[in-house]
Structures are given as C-alpha cells and as structure tokens.
Short mmCIF file of C-alpha atoms and ligand atoms in Angstrom, two decimals:
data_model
loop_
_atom_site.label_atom_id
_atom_site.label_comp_id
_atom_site.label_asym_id
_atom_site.label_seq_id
_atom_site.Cartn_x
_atom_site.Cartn_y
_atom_site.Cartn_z
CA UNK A 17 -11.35 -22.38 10.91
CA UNK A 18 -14.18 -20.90 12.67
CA UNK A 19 -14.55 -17.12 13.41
CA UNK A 20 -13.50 -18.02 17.07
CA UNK A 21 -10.28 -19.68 16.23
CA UNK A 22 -9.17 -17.41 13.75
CA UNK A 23 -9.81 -14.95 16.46
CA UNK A 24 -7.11 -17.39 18.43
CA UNK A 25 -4.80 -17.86 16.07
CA UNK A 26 -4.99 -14.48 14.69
CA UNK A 27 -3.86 -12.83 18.06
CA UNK A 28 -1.07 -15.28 17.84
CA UNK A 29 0.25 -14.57 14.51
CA UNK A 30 -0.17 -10.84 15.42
CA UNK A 31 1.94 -11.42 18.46
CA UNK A 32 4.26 -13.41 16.18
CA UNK A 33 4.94 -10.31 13.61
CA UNK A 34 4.95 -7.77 16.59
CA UNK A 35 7.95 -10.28 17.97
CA UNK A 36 9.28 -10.22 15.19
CA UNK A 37 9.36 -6.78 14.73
CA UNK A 38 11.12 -5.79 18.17
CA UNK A 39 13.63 -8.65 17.21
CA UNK A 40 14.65 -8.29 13.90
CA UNK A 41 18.10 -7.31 14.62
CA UNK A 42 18.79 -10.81 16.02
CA UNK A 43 18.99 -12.47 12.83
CA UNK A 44 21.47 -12.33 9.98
CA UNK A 45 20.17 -9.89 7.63
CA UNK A 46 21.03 -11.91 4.46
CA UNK A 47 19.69 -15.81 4.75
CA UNK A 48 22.32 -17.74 5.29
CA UNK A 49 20.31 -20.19 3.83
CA UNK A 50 22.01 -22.95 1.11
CA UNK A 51 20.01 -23.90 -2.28
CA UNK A 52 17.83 -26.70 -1.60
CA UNK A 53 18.22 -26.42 2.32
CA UNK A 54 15.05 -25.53 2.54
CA UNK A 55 12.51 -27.56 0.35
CA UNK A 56 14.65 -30.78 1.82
CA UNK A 57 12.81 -30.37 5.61
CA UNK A 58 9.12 -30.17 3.84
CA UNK A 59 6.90 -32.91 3.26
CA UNK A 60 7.17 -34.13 -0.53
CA UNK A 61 3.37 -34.08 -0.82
CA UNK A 62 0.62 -32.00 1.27
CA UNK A 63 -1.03 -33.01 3.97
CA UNK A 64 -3.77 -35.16 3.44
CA UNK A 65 -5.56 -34.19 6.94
CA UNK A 66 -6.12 -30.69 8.97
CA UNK A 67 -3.06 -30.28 10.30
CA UNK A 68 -2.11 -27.68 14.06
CA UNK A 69 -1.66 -24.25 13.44
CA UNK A 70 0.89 -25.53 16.04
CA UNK A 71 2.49 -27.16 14.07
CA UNK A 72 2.38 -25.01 11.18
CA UNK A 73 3.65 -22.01 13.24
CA UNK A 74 6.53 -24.17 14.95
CA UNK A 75 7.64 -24.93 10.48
CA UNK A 76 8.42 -21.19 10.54
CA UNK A 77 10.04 -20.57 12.95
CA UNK A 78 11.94 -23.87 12.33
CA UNK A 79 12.09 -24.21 8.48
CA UNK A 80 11.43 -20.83 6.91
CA UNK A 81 13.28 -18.52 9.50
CA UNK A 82 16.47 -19.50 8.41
CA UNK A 83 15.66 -19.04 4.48
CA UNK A 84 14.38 -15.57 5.59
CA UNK A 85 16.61 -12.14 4.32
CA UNK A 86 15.55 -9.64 6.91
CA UNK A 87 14.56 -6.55 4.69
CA UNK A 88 12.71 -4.67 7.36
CA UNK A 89 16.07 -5.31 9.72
CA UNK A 90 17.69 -1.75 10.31
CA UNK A 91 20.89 -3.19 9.08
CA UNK A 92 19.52 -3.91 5.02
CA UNK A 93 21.06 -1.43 3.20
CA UNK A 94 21.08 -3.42 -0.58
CA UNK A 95 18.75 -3.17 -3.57
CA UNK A 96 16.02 -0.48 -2.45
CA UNK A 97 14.13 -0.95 0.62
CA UNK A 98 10.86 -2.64 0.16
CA UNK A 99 10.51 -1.54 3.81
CA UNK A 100 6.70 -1.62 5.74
CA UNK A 101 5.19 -0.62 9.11
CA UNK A 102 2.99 -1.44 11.61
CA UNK A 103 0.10 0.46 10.11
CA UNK A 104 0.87 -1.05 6.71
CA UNK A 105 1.01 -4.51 7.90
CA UNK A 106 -2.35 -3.72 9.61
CA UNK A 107 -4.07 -2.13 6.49
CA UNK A 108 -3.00 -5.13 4.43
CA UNK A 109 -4.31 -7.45 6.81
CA UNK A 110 -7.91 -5.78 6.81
CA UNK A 111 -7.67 -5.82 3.07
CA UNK A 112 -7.06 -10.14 3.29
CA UNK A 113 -10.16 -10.12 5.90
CA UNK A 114 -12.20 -8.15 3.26
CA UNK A 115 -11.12 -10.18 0.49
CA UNK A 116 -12.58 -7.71 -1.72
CA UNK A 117 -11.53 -8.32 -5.44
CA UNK A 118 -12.19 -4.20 -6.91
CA UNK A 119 -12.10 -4.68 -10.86
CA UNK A 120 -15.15 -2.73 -11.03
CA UNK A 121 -16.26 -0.01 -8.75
CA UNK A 122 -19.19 -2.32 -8.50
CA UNK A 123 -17.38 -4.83 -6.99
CA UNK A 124 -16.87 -1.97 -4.15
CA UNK A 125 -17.41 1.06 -4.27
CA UNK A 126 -15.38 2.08 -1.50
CA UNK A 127 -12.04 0.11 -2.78
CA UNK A 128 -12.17 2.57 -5.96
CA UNK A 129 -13.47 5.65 -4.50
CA UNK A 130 -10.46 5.31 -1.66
CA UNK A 131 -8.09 4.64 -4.53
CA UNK A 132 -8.76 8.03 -6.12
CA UNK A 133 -8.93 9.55 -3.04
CA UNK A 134 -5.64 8.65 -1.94
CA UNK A 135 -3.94 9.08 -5.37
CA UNK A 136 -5.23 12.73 -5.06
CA UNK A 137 -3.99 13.16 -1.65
CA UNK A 138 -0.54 11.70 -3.02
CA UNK A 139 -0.24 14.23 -5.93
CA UNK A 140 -0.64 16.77 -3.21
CA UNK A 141 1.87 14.81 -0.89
CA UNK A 142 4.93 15.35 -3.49
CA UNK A 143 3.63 18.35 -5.42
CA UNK A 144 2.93 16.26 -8.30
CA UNK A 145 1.56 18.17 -11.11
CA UNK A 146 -1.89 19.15 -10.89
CA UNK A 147 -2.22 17.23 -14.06
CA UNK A 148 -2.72 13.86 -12.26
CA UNK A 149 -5.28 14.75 -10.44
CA UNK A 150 -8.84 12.64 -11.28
CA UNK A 151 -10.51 16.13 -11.12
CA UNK A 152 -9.14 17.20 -14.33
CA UNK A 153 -8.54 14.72 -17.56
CA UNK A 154 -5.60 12.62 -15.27
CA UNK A 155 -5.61 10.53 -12.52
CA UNK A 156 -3.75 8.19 -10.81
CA UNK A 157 -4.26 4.18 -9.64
CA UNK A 158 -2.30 1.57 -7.80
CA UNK A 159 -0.55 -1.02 -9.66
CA UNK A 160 1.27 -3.96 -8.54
CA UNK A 161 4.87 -3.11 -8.98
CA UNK A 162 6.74 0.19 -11.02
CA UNK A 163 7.60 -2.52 -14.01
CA UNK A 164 3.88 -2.51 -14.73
CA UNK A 165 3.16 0.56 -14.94
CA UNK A 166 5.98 1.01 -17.10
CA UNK A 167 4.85 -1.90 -19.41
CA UNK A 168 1.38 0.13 -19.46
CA UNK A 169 2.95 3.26 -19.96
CA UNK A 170 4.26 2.15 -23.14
CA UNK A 171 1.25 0.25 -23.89
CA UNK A 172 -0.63 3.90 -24.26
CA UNK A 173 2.16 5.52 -26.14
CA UNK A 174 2.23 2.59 -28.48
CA UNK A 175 -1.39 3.22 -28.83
CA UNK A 176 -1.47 7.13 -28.81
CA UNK A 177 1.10 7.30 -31.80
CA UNK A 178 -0.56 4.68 -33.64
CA UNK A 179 -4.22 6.30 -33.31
CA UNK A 180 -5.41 3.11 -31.27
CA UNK A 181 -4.89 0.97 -34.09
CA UNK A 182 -2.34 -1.83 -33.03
CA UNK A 183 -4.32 -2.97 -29.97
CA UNK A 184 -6.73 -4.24 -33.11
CA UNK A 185 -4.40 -4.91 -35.78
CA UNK A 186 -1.29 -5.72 -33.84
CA UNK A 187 2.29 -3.71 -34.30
CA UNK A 188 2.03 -2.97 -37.87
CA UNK A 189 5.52 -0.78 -38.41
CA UNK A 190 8.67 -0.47 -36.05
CA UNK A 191 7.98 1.62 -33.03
CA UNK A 192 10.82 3.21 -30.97
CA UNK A 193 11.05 3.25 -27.22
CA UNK A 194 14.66 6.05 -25.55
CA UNK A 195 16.24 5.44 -22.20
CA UNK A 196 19.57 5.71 -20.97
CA UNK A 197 21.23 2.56 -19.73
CA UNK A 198 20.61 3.31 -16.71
CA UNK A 199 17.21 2.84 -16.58
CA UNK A 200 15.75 -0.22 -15.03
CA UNK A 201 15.73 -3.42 -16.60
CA UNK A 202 11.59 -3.28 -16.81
CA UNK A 203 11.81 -1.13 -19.79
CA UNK A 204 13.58 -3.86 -21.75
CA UNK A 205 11.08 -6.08 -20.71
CA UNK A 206 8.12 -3.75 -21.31
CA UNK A 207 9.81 -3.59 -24.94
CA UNK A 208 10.06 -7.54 -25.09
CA UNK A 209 6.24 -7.43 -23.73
CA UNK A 210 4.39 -4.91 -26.09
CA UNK A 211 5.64 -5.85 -29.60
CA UNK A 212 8.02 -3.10 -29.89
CA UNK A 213 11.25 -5.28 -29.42
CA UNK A 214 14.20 -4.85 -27.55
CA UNK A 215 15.91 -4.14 -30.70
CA UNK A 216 13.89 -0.93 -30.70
CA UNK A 217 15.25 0.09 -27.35
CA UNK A 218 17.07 3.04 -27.81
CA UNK A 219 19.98 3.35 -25.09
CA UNK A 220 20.66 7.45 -24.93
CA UNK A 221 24.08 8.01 -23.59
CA UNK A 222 24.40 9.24 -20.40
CA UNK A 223 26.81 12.07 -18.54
CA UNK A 224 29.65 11.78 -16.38
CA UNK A 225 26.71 11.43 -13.67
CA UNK A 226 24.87 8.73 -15.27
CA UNK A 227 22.34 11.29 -16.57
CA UNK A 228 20.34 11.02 -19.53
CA UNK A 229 21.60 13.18 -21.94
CA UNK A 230 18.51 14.68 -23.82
CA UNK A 231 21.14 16.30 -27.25
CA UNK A 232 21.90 12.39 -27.80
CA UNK A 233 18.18 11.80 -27.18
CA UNK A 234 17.50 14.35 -29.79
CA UNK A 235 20.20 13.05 -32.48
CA UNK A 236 18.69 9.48 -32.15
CA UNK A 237 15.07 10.75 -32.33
CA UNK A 238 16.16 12.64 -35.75
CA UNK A 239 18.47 9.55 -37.20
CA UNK A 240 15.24 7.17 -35.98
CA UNK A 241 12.85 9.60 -38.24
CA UNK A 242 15.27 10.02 -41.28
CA UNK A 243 15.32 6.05 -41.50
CA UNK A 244 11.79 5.44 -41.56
CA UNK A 245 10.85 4.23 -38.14
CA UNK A 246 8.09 5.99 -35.42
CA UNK A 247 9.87 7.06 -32.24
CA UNK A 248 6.94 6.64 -29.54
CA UNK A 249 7.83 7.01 -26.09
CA UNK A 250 11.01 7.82 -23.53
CA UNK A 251 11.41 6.52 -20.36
CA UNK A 252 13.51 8.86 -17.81
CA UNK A 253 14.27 7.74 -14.37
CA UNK A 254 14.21 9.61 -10.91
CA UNK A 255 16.64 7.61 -9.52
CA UNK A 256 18.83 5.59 -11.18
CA UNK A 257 18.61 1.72 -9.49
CA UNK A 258 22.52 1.52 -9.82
CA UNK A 259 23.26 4.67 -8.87
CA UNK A 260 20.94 6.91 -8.07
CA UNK A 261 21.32 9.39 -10.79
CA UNK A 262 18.34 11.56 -11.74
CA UNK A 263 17.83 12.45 -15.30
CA UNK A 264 17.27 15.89 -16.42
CA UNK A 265 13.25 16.25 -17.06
CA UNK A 266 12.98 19.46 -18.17
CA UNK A 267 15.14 19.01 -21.29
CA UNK A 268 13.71 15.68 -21.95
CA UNK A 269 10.45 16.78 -21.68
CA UNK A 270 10.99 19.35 -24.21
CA UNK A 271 12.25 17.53 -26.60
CA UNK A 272 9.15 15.11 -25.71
CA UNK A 273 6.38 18.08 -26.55
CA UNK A 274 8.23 18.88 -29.99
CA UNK A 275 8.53 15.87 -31.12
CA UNK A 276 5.24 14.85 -29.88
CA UNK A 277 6.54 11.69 -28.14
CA UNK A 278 4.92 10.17 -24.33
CA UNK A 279 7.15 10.77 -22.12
CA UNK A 280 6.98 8.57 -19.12
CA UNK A 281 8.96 9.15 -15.39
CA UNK A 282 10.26 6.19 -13.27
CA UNK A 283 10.62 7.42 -9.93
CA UNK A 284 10.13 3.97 -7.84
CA UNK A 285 12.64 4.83 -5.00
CA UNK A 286 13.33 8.31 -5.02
CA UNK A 287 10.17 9.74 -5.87
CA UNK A 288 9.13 9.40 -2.00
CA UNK A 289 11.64 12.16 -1.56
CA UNK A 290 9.19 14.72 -2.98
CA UNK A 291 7.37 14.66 0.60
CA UNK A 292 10.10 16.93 1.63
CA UNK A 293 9.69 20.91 0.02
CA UNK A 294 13.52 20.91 -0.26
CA UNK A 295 13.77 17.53 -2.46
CA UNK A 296 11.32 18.88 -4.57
CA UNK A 297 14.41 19.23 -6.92
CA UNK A 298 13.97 15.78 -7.99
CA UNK A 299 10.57 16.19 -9.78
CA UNK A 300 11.86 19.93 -11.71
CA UNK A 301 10.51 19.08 -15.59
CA UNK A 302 7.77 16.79 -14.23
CA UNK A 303 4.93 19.03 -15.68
CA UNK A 304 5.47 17.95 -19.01
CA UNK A 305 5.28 13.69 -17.87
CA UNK A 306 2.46 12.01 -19.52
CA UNK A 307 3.10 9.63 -16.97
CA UNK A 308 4.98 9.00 -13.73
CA UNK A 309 5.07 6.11 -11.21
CA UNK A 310 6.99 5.98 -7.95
CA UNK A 311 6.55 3.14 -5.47
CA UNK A 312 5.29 3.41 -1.82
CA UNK A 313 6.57 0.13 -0.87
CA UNK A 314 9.99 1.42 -1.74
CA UNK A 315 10.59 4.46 0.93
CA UNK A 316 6.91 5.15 1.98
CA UNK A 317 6.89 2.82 4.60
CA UNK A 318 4.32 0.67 2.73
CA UNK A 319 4.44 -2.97 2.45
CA UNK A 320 5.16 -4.62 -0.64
CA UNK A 321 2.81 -4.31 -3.23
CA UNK A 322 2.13 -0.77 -3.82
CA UNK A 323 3.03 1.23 -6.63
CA UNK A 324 1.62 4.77 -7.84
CA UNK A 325 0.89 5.01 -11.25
CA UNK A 326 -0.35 8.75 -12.70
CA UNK A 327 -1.58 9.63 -15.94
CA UNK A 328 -2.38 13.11 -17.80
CA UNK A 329 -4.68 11.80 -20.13
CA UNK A 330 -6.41 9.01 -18.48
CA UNK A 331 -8.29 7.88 -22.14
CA UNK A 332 -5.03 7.00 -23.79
CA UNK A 333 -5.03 4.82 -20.75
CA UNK A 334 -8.28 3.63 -20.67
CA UNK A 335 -8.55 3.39 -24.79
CA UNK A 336 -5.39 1.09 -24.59
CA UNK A 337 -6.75 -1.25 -21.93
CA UNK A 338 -10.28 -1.72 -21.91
CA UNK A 339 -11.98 -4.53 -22.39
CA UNK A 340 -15.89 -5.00 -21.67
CA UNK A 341 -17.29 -8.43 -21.92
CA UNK A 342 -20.79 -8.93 -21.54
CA UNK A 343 -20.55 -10.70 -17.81
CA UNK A 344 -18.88 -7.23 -16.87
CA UNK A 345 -21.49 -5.41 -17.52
CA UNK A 346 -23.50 -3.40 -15.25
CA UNK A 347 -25.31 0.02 -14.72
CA UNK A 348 -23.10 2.18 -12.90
CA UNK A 349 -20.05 1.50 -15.44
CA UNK A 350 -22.65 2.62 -18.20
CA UNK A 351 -23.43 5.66 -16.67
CA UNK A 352 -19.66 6.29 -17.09
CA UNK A 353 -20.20 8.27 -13.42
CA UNK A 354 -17.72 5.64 -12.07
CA UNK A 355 -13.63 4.38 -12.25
CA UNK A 356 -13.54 0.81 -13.38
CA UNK A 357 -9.60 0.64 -12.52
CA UNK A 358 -9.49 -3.03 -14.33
CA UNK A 359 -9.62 -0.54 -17.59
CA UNK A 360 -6.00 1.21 -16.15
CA UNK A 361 -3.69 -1.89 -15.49
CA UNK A 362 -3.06 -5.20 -17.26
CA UNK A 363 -4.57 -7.86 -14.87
CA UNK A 364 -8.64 -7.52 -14.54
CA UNK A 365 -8.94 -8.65 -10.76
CA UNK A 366 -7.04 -6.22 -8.45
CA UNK A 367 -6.12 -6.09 -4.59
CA UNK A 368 -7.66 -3.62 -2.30
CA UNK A 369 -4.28 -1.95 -1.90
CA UNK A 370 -5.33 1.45 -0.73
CA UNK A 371 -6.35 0.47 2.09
CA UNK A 372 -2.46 0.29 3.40
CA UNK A 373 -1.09 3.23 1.78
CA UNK A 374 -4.20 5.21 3.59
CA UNK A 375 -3.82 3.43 6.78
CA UNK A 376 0.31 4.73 6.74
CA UNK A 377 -0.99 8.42 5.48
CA UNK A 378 -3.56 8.73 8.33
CA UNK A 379 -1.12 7.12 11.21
CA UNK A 380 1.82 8.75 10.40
CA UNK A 381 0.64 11.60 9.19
CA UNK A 382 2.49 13.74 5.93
CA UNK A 383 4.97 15.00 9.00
CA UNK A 384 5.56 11.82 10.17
CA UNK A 385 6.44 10.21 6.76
CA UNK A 386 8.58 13.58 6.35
CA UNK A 387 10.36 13.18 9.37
CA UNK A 388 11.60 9.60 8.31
CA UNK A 389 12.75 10.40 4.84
CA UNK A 390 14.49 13.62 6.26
CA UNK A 391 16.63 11.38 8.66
CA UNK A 392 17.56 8.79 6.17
CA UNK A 393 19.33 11.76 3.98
CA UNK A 394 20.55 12.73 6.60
CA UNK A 395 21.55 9.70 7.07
CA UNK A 396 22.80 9.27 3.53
CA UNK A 397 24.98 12.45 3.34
CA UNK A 398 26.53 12.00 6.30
CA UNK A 399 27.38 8.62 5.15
CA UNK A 400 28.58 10.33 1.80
CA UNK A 401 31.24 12.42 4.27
CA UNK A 402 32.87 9.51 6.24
CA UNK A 403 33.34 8.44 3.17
CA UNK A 404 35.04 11.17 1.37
CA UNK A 405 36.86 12.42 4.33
CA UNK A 406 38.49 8.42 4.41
CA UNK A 407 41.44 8.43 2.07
CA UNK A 408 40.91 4.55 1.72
CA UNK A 409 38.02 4.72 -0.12
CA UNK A 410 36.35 7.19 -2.83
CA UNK A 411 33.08 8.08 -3.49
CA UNK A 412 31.95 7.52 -7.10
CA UNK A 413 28.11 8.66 -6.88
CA UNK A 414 25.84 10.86 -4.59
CA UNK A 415 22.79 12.67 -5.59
CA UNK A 416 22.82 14.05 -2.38
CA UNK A 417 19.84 11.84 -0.92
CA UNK A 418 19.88 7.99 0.76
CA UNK A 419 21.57 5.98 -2.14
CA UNK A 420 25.54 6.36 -1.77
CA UNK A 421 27.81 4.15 -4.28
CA UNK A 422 31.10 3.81 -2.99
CA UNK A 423 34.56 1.67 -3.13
CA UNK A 424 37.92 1.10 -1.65
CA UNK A 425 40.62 2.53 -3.25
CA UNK A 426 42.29 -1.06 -5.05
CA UNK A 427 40.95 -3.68 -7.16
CA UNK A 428 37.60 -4.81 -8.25
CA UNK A 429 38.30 -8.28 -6.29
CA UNK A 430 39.51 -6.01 -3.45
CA UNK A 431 35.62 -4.72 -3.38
CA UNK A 432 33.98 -7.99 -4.31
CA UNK A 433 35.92 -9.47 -0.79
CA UNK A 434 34.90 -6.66 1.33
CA UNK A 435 31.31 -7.05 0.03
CA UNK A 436 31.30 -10.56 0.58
CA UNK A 437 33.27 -10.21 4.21
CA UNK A 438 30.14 -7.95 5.28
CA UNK A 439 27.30 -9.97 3.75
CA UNK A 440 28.49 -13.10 5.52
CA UNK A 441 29.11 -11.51 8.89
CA UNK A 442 25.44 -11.09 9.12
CA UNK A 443 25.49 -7.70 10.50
CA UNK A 444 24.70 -5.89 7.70
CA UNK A 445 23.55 -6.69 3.70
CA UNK A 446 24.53 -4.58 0.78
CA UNK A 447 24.64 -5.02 -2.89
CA UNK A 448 26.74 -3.65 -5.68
CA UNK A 449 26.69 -2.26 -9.25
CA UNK A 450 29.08 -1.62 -11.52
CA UNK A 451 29.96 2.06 -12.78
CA UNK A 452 32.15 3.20 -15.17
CA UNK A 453 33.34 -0.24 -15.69
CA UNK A 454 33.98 -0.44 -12.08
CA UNK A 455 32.75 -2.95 -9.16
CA UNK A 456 30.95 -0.47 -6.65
CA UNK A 457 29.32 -0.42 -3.57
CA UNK A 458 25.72 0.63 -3.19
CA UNK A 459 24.40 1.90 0.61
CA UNK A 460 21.12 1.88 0.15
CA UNK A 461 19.60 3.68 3.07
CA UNK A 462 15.54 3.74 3.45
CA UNK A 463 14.02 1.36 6.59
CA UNK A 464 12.05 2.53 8.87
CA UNK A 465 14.30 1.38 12.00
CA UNK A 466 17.38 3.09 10.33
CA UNK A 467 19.32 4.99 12.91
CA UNK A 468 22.06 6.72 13.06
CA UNK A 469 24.02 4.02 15.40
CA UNK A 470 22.92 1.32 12.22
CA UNK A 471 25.19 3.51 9.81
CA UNK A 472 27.62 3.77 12.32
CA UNK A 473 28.01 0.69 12.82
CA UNK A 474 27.91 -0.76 9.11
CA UNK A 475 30.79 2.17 8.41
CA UNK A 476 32.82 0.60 11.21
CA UNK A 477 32.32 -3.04 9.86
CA UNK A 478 33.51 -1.66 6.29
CA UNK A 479 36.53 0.19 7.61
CA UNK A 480 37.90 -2.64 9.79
N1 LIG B 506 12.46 1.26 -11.62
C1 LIG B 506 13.49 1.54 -10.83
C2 LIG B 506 14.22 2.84 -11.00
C3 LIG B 506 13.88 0.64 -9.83
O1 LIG B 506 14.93 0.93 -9.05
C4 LIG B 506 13.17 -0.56 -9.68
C5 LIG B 506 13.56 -1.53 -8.65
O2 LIG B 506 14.44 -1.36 -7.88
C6 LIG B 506 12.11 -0.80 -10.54
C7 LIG B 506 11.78 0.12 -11.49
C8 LIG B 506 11.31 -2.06 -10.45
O3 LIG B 506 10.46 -2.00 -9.37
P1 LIG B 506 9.26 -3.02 -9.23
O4 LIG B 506 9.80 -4.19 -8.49
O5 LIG B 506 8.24 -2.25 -8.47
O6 LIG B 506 8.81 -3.39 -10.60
#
C-alpha cells in the first residue's frame, strides 16, 4: 500500500468508524451471532494474492458485523464499559502510524517522557496521593490491562518481603496473598502466576455490603504468622466487579503499615470517579497504597488498552522486574537520567499508549471528562430510585455511583428469564452476578452516549 492509497483507504475507514459511530444504536447490542457462524463464511486458507480493500471492507460489514457486541452502543449496560471516543480512537490511530515500540526511552524519548507526564497529570486528575508522583520516589506507567498490574503488584511484594531473593532463587517458603471474595478473579490468577499459589489466597470475609472486613483480615494475618507462613501482600478493591462495593482503605491500610505488608488498590472501574471532588470518598485510606491501578479504558473514555498503574516506591518495582541484556544496552539508561518502563511491567516491548489517554485529557478537558462521569451517577442513582420506589423489584446493592445490582421480587429463574428476555430483544445488554446466594442484576452505567432517554428506556423494557 503506498502512502497515496493508504491516504484513500484511510479516509474511508475513518468515514467507516465515524458511520459507525452516529449509527450504533441500529444494531443489537449483544451479537446475535451463533458459535461457528462466523468462521463458516471465511476462506479456510489466506489469500494467496493482494486482495481489494473492497473487498475486505464489504467482509465486515458482511461477515464480522453480525458477530459484533456493540460496547460503545448507549444501550450496553453489562460487565464495565470498556467505552472510547473520538479523540481516543484518533490518538490510537497516530500511535499505529508511529509504530513506535517504547521499551527504552531510547527507543523514544517522547513515548516515555509523555507517559510520565500524563501519569503525573492523572495523580493530580483524582487527587491521588502525592506519593505517585515520578518527582518523588513513586511514579506511575501504563500497563496493558488492571490484571497486570495486579500480577506485578504482587510480583514486588513477593520480592520486597523476601529481600529480592526469590526472583534469583525462586519461592523458597509459603507466601500469603488477603482479599475478600469479592475481588476480581486476576488476583487468583496473579497467585497461580507468581509462585505463591492459589492455595495461599486468603479470602477475608466481607460485610453485609460486600466490604472487606479488615478485623478478619487481621485474625488471618495473626493465625497465618502463628503457623509459620509470611503474609506478603493484600489486595483491596475500589469497586467491587459484582457489585460495586468499595472496601474500607483506611483500616486496611493500617493494618498493612503494622504488619508491614504491600498493600495494593484495584480501582479499574470506579477509580475514574475520583475526577469528581465529591467522589473523592472512594479513594479515603489511599495514602497508605503501595500501589493502585484504575483503568482509563473502563470510564475515562479511553479505548481499550489503557490501564494506570502507580507505585510509592518505584525500586521495589524496578528491583523485581529488571532485566538488562547486553543488546539493551545503551548510554542514556546508564546515566540512570532516564525511565526505561520495560523495567515496570512484565512484557519488554510496549505500545505507545499515552498518546490516547493525552489526546482524551487535552480534547475533553478535566471538565469535560467531569461532566460525563457526573451524568452517569446521576444517571445511576436515579436508576437506583425507580427502582426502589417499584414494589416489584428490590434493590440489593448501590454505592451510590453508576453500578446498580438489582432483581425482581420472585425466583432466581424469574431473573435469569427477564435477563435473557432483554438481552435477546436487542435493545439493551446487561449481565448478572450473584449476591448473597442470589441471581442479580447488574446496570452497569459508563458510555459515553449514555443519556438519560437510554435508562429510560432500558427501565421501561425491564418493567414491561
Ligand atoms: N479489577 C476489577 C475490579 C475489575 O472489575 C476488572 C474487570 O472488570 C478487572 C480488575 C480486570 O480488568 P482488566 O481487563 O483490565 O484486567
């Protein structure tokens, strides 16, 4: 493809995505799509010649549309959002036609100098404390997804409370990793991953609110000591994925600092809520994180992938993960004046993600991103009201922001129907969980087209 006819076709897929965009409603949000539908229209081997871009862009719209769930459509409400924008999709784009790969600053300087520069700007952004700042002995980088940086997080603690031994000697005594069972299913697998074990996975009990409950924490720390074994990190979660719930950091992190234990903070949804002054609430405790990750291709309008990873200390970091072969080496990483972010996540090449999150920051603006995040809890709680004030159904968990679980009053196969019934309408998707030993409705409410007529609507669709 020649600069001239990518210049073509570019404009074309450009106007394809902006189409897109202004007609995303049309489709059914959730695929209709059945399994094997859609590798039976493809070719069973590759082309052997050039083929149209014609002809390529007429098997999307004809083959892949259908097998498309519409995530940026208004109407998604399941899972979280991994919702994007126009300046996003743009930013992303310019980081393809740059093809930069930005192990090293090296490799370009501007990929890492950006990334610091906008991981500053976003501990300003939610108040983070001023512990992650690179200016001090923190800092923060961009990792692919929050399950990595959870995996590194306990990567460092693993290190820290061994002295940096076991990334030389390998896991040489049992190592013990706290979260409530509500925590996301990447701390299991971080456990899996790093040699702890699941079996040393912890599960702290939780309140009648799903919180973590940091006296249970406590006990199991003490029991874990009295039988022999090394208690080495806790993961707490701003935002439960099930249900929201937001686990208390201030007693957690206390217990944390006496008992000398990394404490690390999943915020991936919710932590985009700390753009707002007044759900600053959210992050009370945080000072005493050695870590914290939230992800901006969650709720910060940021395409998918693009998650913020912070760290107090960023040696423990650094000690765990760096490797320096000889065809790595070069001047300005010996001068130690530099950020070599392949020393702060798992993979050695990295994407040239900044770029997006600062193209949303600049376009929108910190107001504009505010503005959104206000209306979808806005959004949420007014959601939360139809459905308390509706004797037919009951509300089973709010934290008061855009994630509202939810059933009918009746059976758990009463619930699975009405879930089903929506789904396959088309109009709207949303997902479930199961609290309390109950089947339970999640409204997950966090795209950027999200109106107040799209929650409307989806209440009408459940209530009739
Ligand atoms: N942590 C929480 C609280 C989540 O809700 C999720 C996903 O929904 C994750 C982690 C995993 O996110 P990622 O896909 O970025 O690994």
């Amino acid at each position: 493809m020649t600069p001239e006819e990518f210049r073509r076709e570019g404009h074309r897929v450009v106007d394809w995505i902006a189409n897109y965009m202004e007609n995303v409603e049309r489709y059914p949000v959730l695929s209709q799509s059945q399994p094997g539908q859609i590798r039976e229209q493809l070719p069973p081997s590759p082309p052997a010649r050039p083929e149209s871009f014609d002809s390529i862009l007429s098997d999307v719209d004809e083959i892949l549309m259908p097998g498309i769930t519409h995530w940026q459509s208004p109407n998604f409400f399941a899972f979280f959002p991994a919702n994007h924008s126009g300046p996003s999709i743009l930013g992303e784009m310019m980081s393809a036609g740059l093809g930069v790969q930005g192990m090293l600053w090296m490799t370009s300087p501007a990929c890492t100098e950006l990334e610091t520069h906008v991981m500053d700007w976003i501990v300003e952004m939610l108040d983070l404390p001023d512990r992650f700042l690179s200016s001090g002995d923190g800092g923060g980088v961009i990792q692919d997804t929050a399950s990595s940086s959870t995996l590194c997080a306990i990567l460092a603690a693993r290190e820290r409370v061994s002295e940096y031994r076991i990334r030389e000697h390998g896991v040489d005594r049992t190592l013990v990793v706290y979260a409530s069972g509500e925590s996301h299913s990447s701390v299991e697998k971080a456990c899996a991953i790093s040699g702890i074990g699941t079996g040393n996975l912890r599960i702290v009990n939780v309140d009648d609110q799903q919180r973590m409950d940091p006296q249970h924490l406590s006990e199991l720390i003490q029991q874990d000591r009295e039988s022999g074994v090394t208690p080495c990190c806790v993961v707490a979660t701003v935002g439960t994925t099930s249900t929201g719930a937001v686990d208390p950091l201030e007693k957690i992190g206390s217990v944390c600092r006496q008992e000398g234990l990394w404490l690390h903070v999943d915020a991936a949804m919710m932590g985009t809520a700390a753009i707002c002054p007044e759900f600053r609430f959210i992050h009370q405790g945080l000072e005493s994180a050695d870590s914290y990750c939230f992800n901006p291709h969650k709720w910060m309008f940021t395409n998918f992938d693009c998650d913020c990873f912070f760290v107090a200390d960023r040696n423990a970091l650094i000690r765990t993960l760096s490797i320096l072969p000889e065809y790595l080496k070069n001047q300005a990483t010996q001068s130690g004046a530099v950020i070599d972010y392949r020393d702060w996540q798992i993979p050695l090449g990295r994407r040239f993600r900044a770029l997006k999150l600062w193209f949303v920051i600049r376009s929108m603006g910190v107001e504009g991103i505010r503005e959104r995040v206000r209306e979808h809890v806005r959004l949420g709680r007014l959601f939360a009201e139809w459905v308390k004030q509706d004797s037919r159904f009951e509300l089973i968990a709010h934290a008061g922001l855009n994630l509202i679980c939810f059933r009918k009053r009746g059976s758990d196969a009463d619930n699975r129907n009405l879930l089903d019934r929506l789904n396959q309408s088309g109009q709207v998707y949303l997902t479930h969980t199961q609290t309390n030993g109950q089947f339970v409705l999640r409204m997950s409410i966090g795209q950027l087209g999200t109106e107040e007529a799209h929650v409307r609507r989806a209440w009408e669709l459940i209530t009739t």
